[in-house]
Coordinates of C-alpha atoms and ligand atoms in Angstrom, one line a residue:
M16 CA 12.9 -3.6 23.4
Y17 CA 11.6 -5.4 20.3
Q18 CA 8.9 -7.7 21.6
E19 CA 7.3 -9.7 18.7
T20 CA 8.1 -13.3 18.2
I21 CA 8.4 -13.7 14.5
E22 CA 6.9 -17.0 13.2
L23 CA 5.2 -18.3 10.1
L24 CA 1.5 -19.0 10.4
I25 CA 0.5 -22.3 8.6
D26 CA -2.7 -24.1 9.0
G27 CA -3.5 -22.3 12.3
E28 CA 0.0 -23.1 13.8
W29 CA 2.7 -20.6 14.6
T30 CA 6.0 -22.2 13.5
R31 CA 9.6 -21.3 12.8
G32 CA 9.5 -23.2 9.5
S33 CA 10.9 -26.6 8.7
D34 CA 14.5 -26.0 7.5
G35 CA 15.7 -23.4 10.1
S36 CA 16.9 -20.8 7.6
T37 CA 16.5 -17.2 8.7
L38 CA 17.0 -13.6 7.6
P39 CA 18.2 -10.8 9.9
L40 CA 15.8 -8.1 11.0
I41 CA 17.3 -4.7 11.2
N42 CA 16.0 -1.6 12.9
P43 CA 16.6 1.2 10.3
A44 CA 16.9 3.9 13.0
T45 CA 19.7 2.1 15.0
E46 CA 21.1 -0.3 12.4
E47 CA 20.9 -3.0 15.1
E48 CA 19.8 -6.5 14.5
I49 CA 16.6 -6.9 16.5
G50 CA 15.4 -10.3 15.5
S51 CA 15.5 -13.1 12.9
V52 CA 12.9 -13.8 10.3
P53 CA 12.2 -17.5 9.7
C54 CA 12.0 -18.4 6.0
A55 CA 9.4 -20.7 4.6
A56 CA 10.8 -23.9 3.0
R57 CA 9.1 -25.4 0.0
Q58 CA 7.3 -28.0 2.2
D59 CA 6.0 -25.1 4.4
L60 CA 4.6 -23.4 1.3
D61 CA 2.9 -26.6 0.2
R62 CA 1.4 -27.0 3.6
A63 CA 0.1 -23.4 3.4
L64 CA -1.4 -24.1 0.0
D65 CA -3.1 -27.2 1.2
A66 CA -4.4 -25.5 4.3
S67 CA -5.8 -22.6 2.3
R68 CA -7.5 -25.0 -0.1
L69 CA -9.2 -27.0 2.8
A70 CA -10.0 -23.9 4.9
F71 CA -11.6 -22.2 1.8
L72 CA -14.1 -25.1 1.4
S73 CA -15.6 -24.5 4.8
W74 CA -15.0 -20.7 5.2
K75 CA -16.8 -20.0 1.9
K76 CA -19.9 -21.7 3.4
T77 CA -20.0 -19.6 6.5
T78 CA -22.6 -16.8 6.6
A79 CA -21.5 -13.2 6.2
A80 CA -22.9 -12.6 9.7
F81 CA -20.5 -15.2 11.1
R82 CA -17.6 -13.7 9.2
W83 CA -18.7 -10.3 10.5
E84 CA -18.4 -11.5 14.1
I85 CA -14.8 -12.8 13.6
L86 CA -13.6 -9.8 11.7
S87 CA -15.2 -7.4 14.2
R88 CA -13.4 -9.2 17.1
A89 CA -10.2 -9.0 15.1
A90 CA -10.7 -5.2 14.6
D91 CA -11.3 -4.8 18.4
L92 CA -8.1 -6.7 19.1
I93 CA -6.1 -4.5 16.6
E94 CA -7.4 -1.4 18.4
A95 CA -6.8 -2.8 21.9
R96 CA -3.2 -3.8 20.9
K97 CA -2.6 -0.6 18.9
A98 CA 0.1 0.9 21.2
Q99 CA 2.1 -2.3 21.4
I100 CA 1.9 -3.2 17.7
A101 CA 2.8 0.4 16.8
R102 CA 6.1 0.1 18.7
T103 CA 6.9 -3.1 16.7
L104 CA 6.0 -1.3 13.5
T105 CA 8.2 1.7 14.3
M106 CA 11.2 -0.5 15.2
E107 CA 10.9 -2.3 11.9
N108 CA 9.9 0.5 9.5
G109 CA 11.2 3.6 11.2
K110 CA 8.1 5.8 10.9
A111 CA 7.1 8.0 13.9
L112 CA 5.1 6.3 16.6
A113 CA 2.1 8.6 16.1
E114 CA 2.0 7.7 12.4
A115 CA 2.3 4.0 13.3
E116 CA -0.7 4.3 15.7
G117 CA -2.7 6.1 13.0
E118 CA -1.9 3.2 10.6
L119 CA -3.2 0.7 13.1
Q120 CA -6.4 2.6 13.7
F121 CA -6.9 2.6 9.9
C122 CA -6.4 -1.2 10.0
A123 CA -9.1 -1.6 12.7
D124 CA -11.5 0.7 10.8
A125 CA -10.9 -1.0 7.5
T126 CA -11.4 -4.5 9.0
R127 CA -14.7 -3.3 10.5
W128 CA -15.7 -1.8 7.2
Y129 CA -15.0 -5.0 5.3
A130 CA -16.8 -7.0 7.9
E131 CA -19.9 -4.9 7.3
E132 CA -19.6 -4.7 3.6
G133 CA -19.3 -8.5 3.4
K134 CA -23.0 -8.6 4.3
R135 CA -23.7 -6.6 1.2
A136 CA -22.1 -8.8 -1.4
Y137 CA -25.5 -8.8 -3.3
G138 CA -26.1 -10.6 -6.5
R139 CA -29.1 -9.6 -8.7
L140 CA -32.2 -11.0 -10.2
I141 CA -32.3 -10.5 -13.9
P142 CA -35.8 -10.3 -15.6
A143 CA -36.0 -13.4 -17.9
R144 CA -37.3 -13.7 -21.4
S145 CA -39.7 -16.5 -20.3
P146 CA -42.1 -16.3 -17.3
D147 CA -41.0 -19.7 -15.8
I148 CA -37.4 -18.9 -15.6
R149 CA -35.6 -17.1 -12.8
Q150 CA -32.1 -15.7 -13.7
I151 CA -29.9 -15.1 -10.7
A152 CA -26.4 -13.5 -10.8
L153 CA -24.7 -14.8 -7.6
K154 CA -21.6 -13.4 -6.0
E155 CA -19.2 -16.1 -4.8
P156 CA -15.7 -15.8 -3.2
V157 CA -13.1 -16.2 -5.9
G158 CA -11.2 -18.9 -4.1
P159 CA -8.0 -19.1 -2.0
A160 CA -6.0 -15.9 -2.6
L161 CA -2.3 -14.8 -2.4
G162 CA -1.3 -11.4 -1.0
F163 CA 2.2 -9.9 -1.4
A164 CA 2.7 -6.7 0.6
A165 CA 5.3 -3.9 0.7
W166 CA 7.0 -2.7 3.9
N167 CA 6.0 1.0 3.8
F168 CA 2.6 0.4 5.4
P169 CA 3.5 -2.9 7.2
A170 CA 0.1 -3.1 8.9
G171 CA -2.1 -1.4 6.4
N172 CA -0.9 -3.2 3.3
V173 CA -1.3 -6.6 5.0
T174 CA -4.6 -5.9 6.7
L175 CA -6.4 -4.6 3.6
K176 CA -5.7 -8.0 1.8
I177 CA -6.6 -10.2 4.8
A178 CA -9.8 -8.4 5.7
A179 CA -11.1 -8.1 2.2
A180 CA -10.4 -11.7 1.4
L181 CA -11.9 -13.1 4.6
A182 CA -15.0 -10.9 4.4
A183 CA -15.6 -12.1 0.9
G184 CA -15.3 -15.8 2.0
C185 CA -11.8 -16.4 0.6
A186 CA -8.9 -18.0 2.4
I187 CA -5.5 -16.2 2.0
I188 CA -1.8 -16.8 2.1
V189 CA 0.1 -13.5 2.8
K190 CA 3.7 -12.9 2.1
P191 CA 4.5 -9.6 3.9
S192 CA 7.9 -7.9 3.4
D193 CA 10.8 -9.5 5.3
E194 CA 11.8 -6.0 6.5
T195 CA 8.6 -5.7 8.6
P196 CA 7.6 -9.2 9.6
G197 CA 6.6 -8.6 13.3
T198 CA 3.9 -6.2 12.4
A199 CA 2.3 -8.7 10.0
V200 CA 2.6 -11.4 12.7
A201 CA 1.0 -9.1 15.3
I202 CA -1.9 -8.4 12.9
G203 CA -2.2 -12.2 12.1
R204 CA -2.4 -12.9 15.8
C205 CA -5.4 -10.5 16.1
F206 CA -7.3 -12.5 13.5
Q207 CA -6.3 -15.9 14.9
D208 CA -7.2 -14.8 18.5
A209 CA -10.6 -13.6 17.1
G210 CA -11.4 -17.2 16.4
L211 CA -10.5 -17.5 12.7
P212 CA -10.5 -21.2 11.6
A213 CA -7.1 -22.8 10.9
G214 CA -5.8 -22.3 7.4
A215 CA -8.1 -19.4 6.5
L216 CA -5.1 -17.1 7.0
N217 CA -1.5 -18.2 6.4
I218 CA 1.6 -16.0 6.7
V219 CA 5.0 -16.8 5.1
F220 CA 8.3 -15.1 5.0
G221 CA 11.5 -15.6 3.0
P222 CA 13.2 -14.6 -0.3
P223 CA 10.4 -13.2 -2.4
A224 CA 11.3 -14.6 -5.8
P225 CA 11.2 -18.3 -5.1
I226 CA 8.3 -18.0 -2.8
S227 CA 6.1 -16.1 -5.2
E228 CA 7.1 -18.4 -8.1
H229 CA 6.1 -21.5 -6.1
L230 CA 2.9 -20.1 -4.7
I231 CA 1.7 -18.5 -8.0
A232 CA 2.5 -21.6 -10.0
S233 CA 0.1 -23.6 -7.9
R234 CA -3.5 -24.1 -9.2
I235 CA -4.9 -23.8 -5.7
P236 CA -4.9 -20.0 -5.4
K237 CA -7.3 -18.2 -7.8
K238 CA -6.2 -14.6 -7.1
V239 CA -3.1 -12.5 -6.6
S240 CA -3.0 -9.2 -4.9
L241 CA 0.3 -7.2 -4.8
T242 CA 1.2 -4.0 -3.1
G243 CA 4.7 -3.3 -4.4
S244 CA 6.8 -1.7 -7.1
T245 CA 5.9 -1.6 -10.8
P246 CA 8.7 -4.0 -11.9
V247 CA 7.6 -6.6 -9.4
G248 CA 4.0 -6.1 -10.5
K249 CA 4.9 -6.9 -14.1
L250 CA 6.8 -10.0 -12.9
L251 CA 4.0 -11.3 -10.8
Q252 CA 1.4 -10.7 -13.5
R253 CA 3.6 -12.7 -15.9
L254 CA 3.7 -15.6 -13.4
A255 CA -0.1 -15.4 -12.7
S256 CA -0.8 -15.6 -16.5
E257 CA 0.3 -19.2 -16.6
T258 CA -2.8 -20.2 -14.6
L259 CA -4.9 -17.1 -15.5
K260 CA -5.2 -16.0 -12.0
R261 CA -7.0 -12.7 -11.4
C262 CA -4.8 -9.9 -10.1
T263 CA -5.1 -6.7 -8.2
M264 CA -2.0 -4.6 -8.7
E265 CA -1.3 -1.7 -6.3
L266 CA 2.0 -0.4 -7.7
G267 CA 4.4 2.5 -7.6
G268 CA 3.5 6.1 -8.3
H269 CA 5.1 9.5 -8.9
A270 CA 2.4 12.0 -7.8
P271 CA 2.3 15.4 -9.5
V272 CA 1.2 18.3 -7.4
V273 CA -0.1 21.3 -9.3
V274 CA -0.2 24.6 -7.3
F275 CA -2.1 27.5 -9.0
D276 CA -1.4 31.1 -8.2
D277 CA -4.9 31.4 -6.6
A278 CA -4.2 28.7 -4.1
D279 CA -4.3 29.5 -0.3
L280 CA -0.5 29.3 0.1
D281 CA -0.4 28.8 3.8
H282 CA -2.8 26.0 3.7
T283 CA -1.1 24.4 0.7
L284 CA 2.3 24.6 2.3
A285 CA 1.1 23.1 5.6
V286 CA -0.7 20.2 3.8
L287 CA 2.2 19.4 1.4
T288 CA 5.0 19.5 4.0
A289 CA 3.0 17.1 6.2
A290 CA 2.3 14.8 3.3
K291 CA 5.9 14.9 1.9
Y292 CA 7.6 13.8 5.1
R293 CA 5.1 11.2 6.1
N294 CA 7.0 7.9 6.4
A295 CA 10.1 9.8 5.1
G296 CA 8.5 10.1 1.7
Q297 CA 8.2 6.3 1.3
V298 CA 4.6 6.4 0.4
C299 CA 3.2 5.4 -3.0
T300 CA 1.0 8.5 -3.0
S301 CA 3.7 10.9 -1.7
P302 CA 3.8 14.2 -3.6
T303 CA 6.9 14.1 -5.7
R304 CA 6.7 16.3 -8.8
F305 CA 5.8 19.9 -7.6
Y306 CA 4.6 22.0 -10.5
I307 CA 4.2 25.5 -9.1
H308 CA 2.6 28.4 -11.1
E309 CA 5.3 31.0 -11.9
G310 CA 3.3 33.7 -10.1
V311 CA 3.8 32.0 -6.7
Y312 CA 7.0 30.0 -7.5
E313 CA 9.5 31.9 -5.2
A314 CA 7.0 32.3 -2.4
F315 CA 6.2 28.6 -2.5
I316 CA 9.8 27.6 -2.4
A317 CA 10.6 29.9 0.4
G318 CA 7.7 28.6 2.5
F319 CA 8.4 25.0 1.7
V320 CA 12.0 25.2 2.6
E321 CA 11.2 27.1 5.8
R322 CA 8.7 24.4 6.9
S323 CA 10.9 21.5 5.8
K324 CA 13.8 22.9 8.0
K325 CA 11.6 22.5 11.0
V326 CA 10.9 18.8 10.5
V327 CA 12.3 16.8 13.4
V328 CA 14.2 13.8 12.1
G329 CA 15.1 10.9 14.3
N330 CA 14.2 7.6 15.9
G331 CA 10.4 7.3 15.5
L332 CA 10.1 6.0 19.1
D333 CA 11.4 9.3 20.4
A334 CA 8.9 12.0 21.5
G335 CA 8.5 14.8 19.0
V336 CA 10.1 13.0 16.0
Q337 CA 8.2 13.7 12.8
M338 CA 10.3 11.8 10.3
G339 CA 12.3 8.6 10.6
P340 CA 14.9 6.8 8.6
L341 CA 14.7 5.2 5.2
I342 CA 14.1 1.5 5.2
T343 CA 17.6 0.3 4.1
A344 CA 21.2 1.7 3.7
K345 CA 20.8 1.1 -0.1
R346 CA 18.1 3.7 -0.3
L347 CA 20.5 6.4 0.9
D348 CA 22.8 5.8 -2.1
I349 CA 19.7 5.9 -4.4
M350 CA 18.7 9.3 -2.9
D351 CA 22.3 10.6 -3.4
G352 CA 22.2 9.4 -7.0
F353 CA 18.9 11.2 -7.7
V354 CA 20.2 14.5 -6.2
Q355 CA 23.5 14.4 -8.1
D356 CA 21.8 13.6 -11.4
A357 CA 19.2 16.4 -10.9
V358 CA 22.0 18.9 -10.1
A359 CA 24.0 17.8 -13.2
K360 CA 20.9 18.6 -15.2
G361 CA 20.6 22.1 -13.8
A362 CA 18.7 21.8 -10.5
S363 CA 19.8 23.7 -7.3
I364 CA 19.6 22.2 -3.8
A365 CA 17.5 24.5 -1.8
L366 CA 17.7 22.3 1.3
G367 CA 19.4 19.0 2.3
G368 CA 20.7 16.8 -0.4
E369 CA 22.7 14.5 1.8
R370 CA 22.4 11.7 4.4
L371 CA 22.5 12.8 8.0
N372 CA 25.7 12.3 9.8
K373 CA 24.4 9.9 12.5
T374 CA 23.7 6.2 13.0
G375 CA 20.6 5.0 11.2
Y376 CA 19.5 5.3 7.6
F377 CA 18.6 9.0 7.8
Y378 CA 18.4 11.3 4.8
A379 CA 17.8 15.0 5.1
P380 CA 14.5 16.6 4.0
T381 CA 15.6 17.7 0.6
V382 CA 14.2 20.4 -1.7
L383 CA 15.4 20.6 -5.2
R384 CA 14.4 23.7 -7.3
D385 CA 14.3 24.3 -11.1
V386 CA 14.5 20.6 -11.7
D387 CA 14.5 19.6 -15.4
D388 CA 11.8 17.3 -16.6
T389 CA 14.6 14.9 -17.9
A390 CA 16.2 14.5 -14.5
R391 CA 16.0 10.8 -13.3
V392 CA 14.1 11.8 -10.1
M393 CA 11.3 13.4 -12.3
N394 CA 10.9 10.0 -14.0
E395 CA 11.7 7.3 -11.5
E396 CA 9.7 6.9 -8.2
P397 CA 11.9 8.7 -5.6
F398 CA 10.4 6.9 -2.5
G399 CA 12.3 9.2 -0.1
P400 CA 12.2 12.7 1.4
L401 CA 12.9 14.5 -1.9
S402 CA 10.8 17.3 -3.4
Q403 CA 11.4 18.3 -7.0
I404 CA 10.1 21.8 -7.7
T405 CA 9.6 23.3 -11.2
P406 CA 7.6 26.3 -12.5
F407 CA 4.7 26.2 -15.0
R408 CA 2.9 28.9 -16.9
S409 CA -0.3 27.6 -18.3
M410 CA -2.9 24.9 -17.5
E411 CA -2.5 23.1 -20.8
E412 CA 1.3 22.9 -20.3
V413 CA 1.1 21.6 -16.8
I414 CA -1.5 18.9 -17.7
E415 CA 0.7 17.6 -20.4
R416 CA 3.8 17.5 -18.1
A417 CA 1.8 16.0 -15.2
N418 CA 0.5 13.2 -17.4
S419 CA 3.8 12.5 -19.1
L420 CA 4.9 9.5 -17.1
P421 CA 3.7 5.9 -17.3
F422 CA 2.7 6.0 -13.6
G423 CA -0.9 7.0 -12.7
L424 CA -1.6 6.6 -9.0
A425 CA -2.2 9.9 -7.2
S426 CA -2.2 13.6 -8.2
Y427 CA -3.0 16.8 -6.3
V428 CA -4.3 20.2 -7.2
F429 CA -4.3 23.3 -5.1
T430 CA -6.5 26.2 -6.3
S431 CA -9.4 28.3 -4.9
N432 CA -11.2 28.2 -8.3
G433 CA -13.8 25.5 -8.6
S434 CA -13.7 25.4 -12.4
T435 CA -9.9 24.9 -12.4
A436 CA -10.4 22.1 -9.9
A437 CA -13.0 20.4 -12.1
V438 CA -11.0 20.7 -15.3
M439 CA -7.8 19.4 -13.6
S440 CA -9.5 16.5 -11.9
D441 CA -10.9 15.4 -15.2
A442 CA -7.6 15.9 -17.0
L443 CA -5.2 14.2 -14.6
E444 CA -4.6 10.6 -15.5
T445 CA -4.4 9.0 -12.1
G446 CA -6.5 6.7 -10.0
V447 CA -7.0 9.2 -7.2
V448 CA -7.0 13.0 -7.2
G449 CA -6.8 15.2 -4.2
I450 CA -8.1 18.8 -4.5
N451 CA -6.7 21.1 -1.9
H452 CA -5.6 18.2 0.3
T453 CA -3.8 14.9 0.1
S454 CA -6.0 12.4 2.0
V455 CA -7.0 10.1 -0.8
H456 CA -7.5 6.8 0.9
E457 CA -10.1 5.8 3.5
P458 CA -11.6 2.4 4.3
E459 CA -14.8 3.2 2.3
T460 CA -13.2 4.8 -0.7
P461 CA -11.8 2.9 -3.7
F462 CA -8.0 3.3 -3.9
G463 CA -5.9 2.2 -6.8
G464 CA -3.8 3.3 -9.8
I465 CA -4.1 3.2 -13.5
N466 CA -1.6 2.6 -16.3
E467 CA 1.8 1.3 -14.8
S468 CA 0.6 2.1 -11.3
G469 CA -1.6 -1.0 -11.6
Y470 CA -5.3 -1.8 -11.7
G471 CA -8.0 -2.9 -9.4
A472 CA -8.7 -1.2 -6.1
E473 CA -8.5 -1.8 -2.4
S474 CA -11.0 -0.4 0.1
G475 CA -14.5 0.6 -0.9
V476 CA -17.0 -1.8 -2.5
E477 CA -14.4 -2.3 -5.2
G478 CA -12.0 -3.7 -2.6
L479 CA -14.5 -6.5 -1.7
E480 CA -15.5 -7.1 -5.3
A481 CA -11.8 -7.9 -6.0
Y482 CA -12.3 -11.2 -4.1
L483 CA -15.7 -12.1 -5.6
R484 CA -16.7 -13.7 -8.9
T485 CA -20.1 -13.9 -10.5
K486 CA -22.0 -17.0 -11.3
M487 CA -25.3 -16.9 -13.3
V488 CA -27.9 -19.5 -12.4
S489 CA -30.9 -19.9 -14.8
D490 CA -33.6 -21.7 -12.9
R491 CA -36.6 -23.1 -14.8
R492 CA -39.7 -24.0 -12.8
I493 CA -41.0 -27.5 -13.7
Ligands
NAD513 P1 8.7 -4.6 -4.0 O1 7.9 -4.6 -5.2 O2 10.1 -4.8 -4.1 O3 8.1 -5.6 -3.0 C1 6.7 -5.7 -2.7 C2 6.4 -7.1 -2.3 O4 6.7 -8.0 -3.4 C3 7.1 -7.7 -1.1 O5 6.3 -8.5 -0.4 C4 8.2 -8.5 -1.7 O6 8.6 -9.5 -0.8 C5 7.6 -9.0 -3.0 N1 8.6 -9.1 -4.0 C6 9.7 -8.4 -4.1 N2 10.5 -8.9 -5.2 C7 9.8 -9.9 -5.6 C8 10.1 -10.9 -6.7 N3 11.2 -10.8 -7.4 N4 9.2 -11.8 -6.9 C9 8.1 -11.9 -6.1 N5 7.8 -11.1 -5.2 C10 8.6 -10.1 -4.9 O7 8.3 -3.2 -3.4 P2 8.9 -2.5 -2.0 O8 10.2 -1.9 -2.3 O9 8.8 -3.5 -0.9 O10 7.8 -1.4 -1.8 C11 7.8 -0.2 -2.4 C12 6.9 -0.1 -3.6 O11 5.6 -0.4 -3.3 C13 6.9 1.3 -4.2 O12 7.0 1.2 -5.6 C14 5.5 1.8 -3.8 O13 5.0 2.8 -4.6 C15 4.7 0.6 -3.9 N6 3.5 0.7 -3.1 C16 2.3 0.8 -3.8 C17 1.1 1.0 -3.1 C18 -0.2 1.1 -3.8 O14 -1.2 0.9 -3.1 N7 -0.2 1.4 -5.0 C19 1.2 1.1 -1.7 C20 2.4 0.9 -1.0 C21 3.6 0.8 -1.8

């Protein structure tokens, strides 16, 4: 049973919104309608803007120690409610329950990390050119912020924005995805129940275009943070330019994986199959373009297919399930289109290549071999359980091919040669690089893309810095 009551959070009140309009909430594993999502009307958005303006004036004056107390309590509540929120998350997003629980643990850890790091928003004292002057660079919260978050990490994407903004002393209005609202609400309740003052956090749902246009046009927010696709990133950046709001853009990726012939093949296969089918491939850092050295090409494909066949696909709530459905029915057609196009351009299907014949938006784990670089799926973010495998001969060649797209989020290298690892990590044009593994995002490490995968970072000191601005005070003794 789906248990979350989906409401907007405006000025500390949970509400169904002022005009009664709703969107249906669908469980992608069963195709059943499990709830209704209240949409924020214009007056609800204006109330949220005003509430965030007022809350910011007092929240920014609280001490970092006070904010630490509230954020720590929120982290404890996320951890205590982990099992219950994970069920909501799985029913909305489809990912396996264990994955959902892992995501919530990440949220608790990240909230604690930001709570601590908020105490270290140091400025600096700059030696002056005159002995009676003290020059101080102060760190201040940037102002009320706006956060737009994708559905693929319904808890993580939302929590990273809330925790960083609040730790820095900012108020925030969050617009989570309408596909995964209950998870965001459950996270919001943890912060409210931890004693957060009214208006410091507001949560709104509804059709994204008019909501983002209205919120971003306002002069109240001073910052926009988006986790979403590259086209939406470009759109929101254009909107933000009208009022010169600062942006953090966590956008799409198309991660190259380079496997050299000296890699430990068993380890490589185990790591890559686990990473590939996580959240059914709907991960911005999912390995997507597999460049395999010709010396291990056939062995890699055989091993990858064998392991992919064993992936248990089903409703994420069921015991033993490793991979759930895609988020919407539309995504199934997109996967089919990618496969047909790749085959027309010379690829062969080594596994899968079709939707599963059962209720729910399930697509088979799919392995495509000999995929041409011009295939659409090698150029557009697949965001599904598709692996495109192609051989390479030399390091120079593979660097050029790996760097050939406008995206630059994650890349991976598998090799037992330290020098190869060093050359590759220097050469790959991505914001994060994994050598011999794919775990590239922890609460304390900066995570973000370059080029058309966006800019700025979440997590790490950079994640807090994103919500701070610098003021220089020159103080002359008289
Ligand atoms: P999306 O860009 O369609 O939506 C993301 C957010 O933007 C949602 O909150 C949505 O409501 C809002 N939005 C959508 N259309 C909008 C519009 N016209 N105007 C204003 N706001 C709008 O992305 P998605 O399909 O929900 O998520 C998948 C994308 O997110 C993928 O490209 C993935 O790579 C990316 N992503 C990136 C990261 C990262 O950290 N770089 C993490 C997760 C997901």
